Structures are given as structure tokens and as C-alpha cells.
Coordinates of C-alpha atoms in Angstrom, one line a residue:
X1 CA 123.5 102.4 88.5
X2 CA 121.3 104.4 90.7
X3 CA 120.3 102.6 94.4
X4 CA 118.4 103.8 97.1
X5 CA 116.9 102.5 100.2
X6 CA 113.1 101.2 100.4
X7 CA 111.3 101.3 103.4
X8 CA 108.7 98.7 103.7
X9 CA 105.6 98.9 106.2
X10 CA 103.0 96.5 106.8
X11 CA 99.5 97.9 107.2
X12 CA 97.6 96.8 110.4
X13 CA 94.8 94.5 109.5
X14 CA 91.2 94.7 110.8
X15 CA 91.6 91.6 113.1
X16 CA 94.4 93.1 115.1
X17 CA 94.1 91.9 118.7
X18 CA 95.9 91.0 121.9
X19 CA 96.0 87.1 122.2
X20 CA 99.3 87.0 124.2
X21 CA 100.4 84.3 121.3
X22 CA 104.3 84.8 121.7
X23 CA 105.3 82.9 124.9
X24 CA 108.3 84.5 126.5
X25 CA 107.9 88.0 124.5
X26 CA 107.2 90.6 127.4
X27 CA 105.1 93.0 125.6
X28 CA 103.3 90.2 123.9
X29 CA 102.4 88.7 127.6
X30 CA 101.8 92.0 129.6
X31 CA 99.2 93.3 126.8
X32 CA 97.6 90.0 126.8
X33 CA 93.4 90.3 126.5
X34 CA 93.4 94.2 126.4
X35 CA 91.3 96.0 124.1
X36 CA 92.9 96.7 120.5
X37 CA 92.0 99.5 118.0
X38 CA 92.9 98.0 114.6
X39 CA 91.3 101.2 113.0
X40 CA 93.4 103.5 114.9
X41 CA 96.5 101.4 114.6
X42 CA 96.1 101.2 110.8
X43 CA 95.7 105.1 110.8
X44 CA 98.9 105.5 112.9
X45 CA 100.6 103.2 110.3
X46 CA 99.6 105.1 107.4
X47 CA 100.5 108.6 108.9
X48 CA 104.2 107.4 109.9
X49 CA 104.4 106.3 106.0
X50 CA 103.0 109.5 104.7
X51 CA 105.7 111.3 106.7
X52 CA 108.6 109.3 105.7
X53 CA 107.2 109.8 102.1
X54 CA 107.0 113.7 102.3
X55 CA 110.6 113.5 103.9
X56 CA 111.8 112.0 100.5
X57 CA 112.3 108.6 101.5
X58 CA 111.2 105.8 99.4
X59 CA 108.3 104.0 100.9
X60 CA 106.1 100.8 100.1
X61 CA 103.3 99.5 102.0
X62 CA 102.4 95.6 102.3
X63 CA 98.8 94.6 102.7
X64 CA 97.3 92.7 105.5
X65 CA 97.1 88.8 105.1
X66 CA 93.4 87.6 104.8
X67 CA 92.0 86.7 108.1
X68 CA 90.7 84.4 109.6
X69 CA 92.8 81.9 107.9
X70 CA 90.2 79.2 107.1
X71 CA 92.6 77.6 105.2
X72 CA 94.7 76.8 108.2
X73 CA 91.9 75.4 109.7
X74 CA 91.3 72.9 106.9
X75 CA 94.8 72.1 107.1
X76 CA 94.2 71.0 110.7
X77 CA 91.3 68.9 110.1
X78 CA 88.2 71.2 110.7
X79 CA 85.6 71.4 108.2
X80 CA 82.1 73.1 107.6
X81 CA 81.1 76.7 106.5
X82 CA 83.4 79.6 107.7
X83 CA 81.1 80.4 110.8
X84 CA 81.2 76.8 111.7
X85 CA 85.0 76.4 111.4
X86 CA 85.7 79.5 113.7
X87 CA 83.3 77.7 116.3
X88 CA 84.9 74.7 116.0
X89 CA 88.5 76.2 116.6
X90 CA 87.1 78.0 119.4
X91 CA 86.1 75.3 121.3
X92 CA 89.0 73.2 120.3
X93 CA 91.7 76.1 121.5
X94 CA 91.4 79.7 122.0
X95 CA 95.2 80.1 121.1
X96 CA 94.3 78.5 117.8
X97 CA 91.4 80.8 117.3
X98 CA 93.7 83.7 118.1
X99 CA 96.4 82.7 115.5
X100 CA 94.0 82.3 112.8
X101 CA 92.7 86.1 113.5
X102 CA 96.2 87.4 114.2
X103 CA 97.3 90.4 112.3
X104 CA 100.9 90.1 113.1
X105 CA 102.0 90.2 109.4
X106 CA 102.2 94.1 110.2
X107 CA 105.7 93.4 111.7
X108 CA 107.4 93.5 108.1
X109 CA 111.0 92.9 109.6
X110 CA 109.9 89.4 110.3
X111 CA 108.6 88.7 106.9
X112 CA 112.0 88.0 105.2
X113 CA 115.9 87.7 105.6
X114 CA 117.2 90.4 103.0
X115 CA 120.7 89.5 101.5
X116 CA 122.4 92.8 100.1
X117 CA 124.0 92.4 96.8
X118 CA 127.3 93.2 98.1
X119 CA 127.3 89.9 100.2
X120 CA 126.0 87.3 97.6
X121 CA 127.9 85.2 95.2
X122 CA 125.7 86.5 92.3
X123 CA 125.8 90.0 93.4
X124 CA 122.0 90.2 93.5
X125 CA 119.5 91.0 96.3
X126 CA 117.9 88.0 98.2
X127 CA 114.7 87.8 100.0
X128 CA 114.3 84.5 101.9
X129 CA 110.7 84.5 103.3
X130 CA 111.1 83.7 107.1
X131 CA 109.3 80.2 108.3
X132 CA 108.9 81.5 111.7
X133 CA 108.1 78.1 112.9
X134 CA 108.5 78.9 116.6
X135 CA 104.9 80.6 116.6
X136 CA 101.9 79.1 114.7
X137 CA 100.4 82.4 114.3
X138 CA 103.7 83.7 112.6
X139 CA 104.5 80.6 110.5
X140 CA 101.0 80.8 108.8
X141 CA 102.4 84.0 107.0
X142 CA 105.3 82.4 105.3
X143 CA 103.6 81.1 102.2
X144 CA 101.7 84.6 101.5
X145 CA 104.6 86.6 102.4
X146 CA 106.7 84.7 99.9
X147 CA 103.6 85.5 97.3
X148 CA 103.5 89.0 98.1
X149 CA 107.4 89.5 97.7
X150 CA 107.0 88.0 94.3
X151 CA 104.2 90.1 93.2
X152 CA 105.7 93.7 94.3
X153 CA 109.2 92.9 93.8
X154 CA 108.7 93.1 90.0
X155 CA 112.3 92.9 89.2
X156 CA 112.5 89.3 90.3
X157 CA 115.4 87.1 88.9
X158 CA 117.3 90.2 87.4
X159 CA 118.4 92.4 90.4
X160 CA 116.2 90.7 93.0
X161 CA 115.7 86.9 93.7
X162 CA 113.0 85.7 96.0
X163 CA 113.3 82.4 97.7
X164 CA 110.6 80.4 99.8
X165 CA 111.0 79.6 103.2
X166 CA 113.3 77.3 104.5
X167 CA 111.1 74.1 105.5
X168 CA 113.4 71.4 104.6
X169 CA 116.0 72.4 107.3
X170 CA 113.4 72.2 110.1
X171 CA 112.9 68.2 109.7
X172 CA 114.3 66.3 112.8
X173 CA 115.2 69.6 114.7
X174 CA 113.7 70.0 118.2
X175 CA 113.9 73.8 118.0
X176 CA 113.8 76.2 114.7
X177 CA 117.2 77.6 113.6
X178 CA 117.8 81.1 113.5
X179 CA 119.7 82.5 110.5
X180 CA 122.8 84.4 111.2
X181 CA 126.4 84.8 110.3
X182 CA 129.7 86.8 110.6
X183 CA 132.2 88.4 108.5
X184 CA 135.6 86.8 108.5
X185 CA 138.7 89.1 108.8
X186 CA 140.3 87.9 105.6
X187 CA 137.4 88.7 103.5
X188 CA 134.4 91.2 103.0
X189 CA 132.1 88.3 102.2
X190 CA 129.9 87.1 104.8
X191 CA 129.4 83.4 105.8
X192 CA 125.7 82.0 106.3
X193 CA 125.3 79.8 109.3
X194 CA 122.5 78.3 111.2
X195 CA 122.4 78.8 115.0
X196 CA 120.9 76.2 116.9
X197 CA 121.3 76.2 121.0
X198 CA 124.9 75.9 121.8
X199 CA 125.9 74.7 118.4
X200 CA 126.8 76.4 115.0
X201 CA 126.5 74.6 111.6
X202 CA 127.1 75.8 108.0
X203 CA 124.1 76.4 106.4
X204 CA 123.1 74.8 102.9
X205 CA 121.8 78.3 101.5
X206 CA 123.7 78.8 98.3
X207 CA 124.2 82.5 99.2
X208 CA 125.4 84.3 102.3
X209 CA 123.1 86.3 104.3
X210 CA 123.4 89.7 106.0
X211 CA 126.4 89.5 108.7
X212 CA 125.5 90.2 112.1
X213 CA 127.4 90.0 115.5
X214 CA 127.5 86.6 117.5
X215 CA 127.8 86.4 121.3
X216 CA 131.2 86.2 122.3
X217 CA 131.0 82.9 123.7
X218 CA 129.8 81.2 120.4
X219 CA 132.5 83.1 118.6
X220 CA 135.1 80.9 116.5
X221 CA 138.3 82.0 114.9
X222 CA 137.7 82.0 110.9
X223 CA 139.7 79.3 109.1
X224 CA 140.4 80.2 105.3

């Protein structure tokens, strides 16, 4: 069977702006409230994708999410016409308004966790939409990212399986979990874990995720 690498890029949306919504992110904080140029950014992204395509790489484009996200405002209890919703959000919290207009879905690397077929029990590629619960402006992308993946990866269910974000794992958790894993020395199959603070716990995900390195202080020897 022929296999190849597919590069997936998100297109910058027309509401792209710098609102400093990612606390602790140096770039986000440093560029907060500076002037953005969505059109120029979109053209730069397309130029980069075209270059990779001309070099012979497989290139895919994911469209921007619809913004402003008025559905989010409805969920939070705001009501009225679109203009009234935006006005109410601005009055209530500028960060909320910034989140509703966020174009951060352009960062496709944060859209999902991809588990390679070589590392999964059923030997299929698994895409699990990221819940990104640490930031509202990213968490609102989860459902739409899931729908996009289902629509564009047409082989879903045969070679590729798409999973919704892991919402149930968040109940009762003070901090969002980070999906990670490691490869035991005795096997080539990776194990999936949730890493929370200083604790490691085995995930209920029915398939292993991609293996990554854990910090030395959290490493534990594998027990068969």
C-alpha cells in the first residue's frame, strides 16, 4: 500500500488579531494589542502552502472557523441580534469578546492528536480532536475541528478513525490533562497516559497515542 505524508495548514481568518489571550505565552503577551494584518497573513500562509506543493509535498488546507462565534455567546447566556451580542460581550469582558473573534484555529498543530497506525491496536490512524480546555479561545474550536476532520478525511472508518475531544476526562479535574506517552523497552507499542501536575495516570483511551519523551523526574520503569 502506498503511503505518504500529508501536510495540513490552517488558513488565517479575517478576524485575526492580537488580544493576548494565552496567559503565560510569551509571544501572545508581548504582541498583545498590536496591529494585525489578516489579509497579509493569509497570503503568506497560502504562499507557503503553494511552495510546498510545488516541491512535490502533499498539501492540504483547512478553512478558518466562523467568527465571531455567536453560538458561544448564546451558550453563556447572552441574547439578542448579532450586533447586540457583540455589544454585550464587549461590555461584560473584553477577553470574552477577543475569544469570540479569535482566529487561532490557524495553528493546525493544536487541532488534534494524531496516533500513527503503527502505534495503534487496530493498525489504523486515529485523530482525536483536542479539547484545549486551558483557554476559552482554543476550547471553542474543538467541535468544529472535529467536524472538519470528519469532512475532509474521507476514509474515516477504514484507514482513518476520527474521535471527538475527550470531554468526560475533565470532570472534577482542576487542571486540563496533557496527553502524552512513552515506549517501553520491551515492545514497540506506545502506551498512552494523562499527565497532570506531578502525577501520571493511565488513560482510558482505547488506543495508544504517539510516543513522546517525558521529563526525567517523571520517568518510571516499565513493568510488563
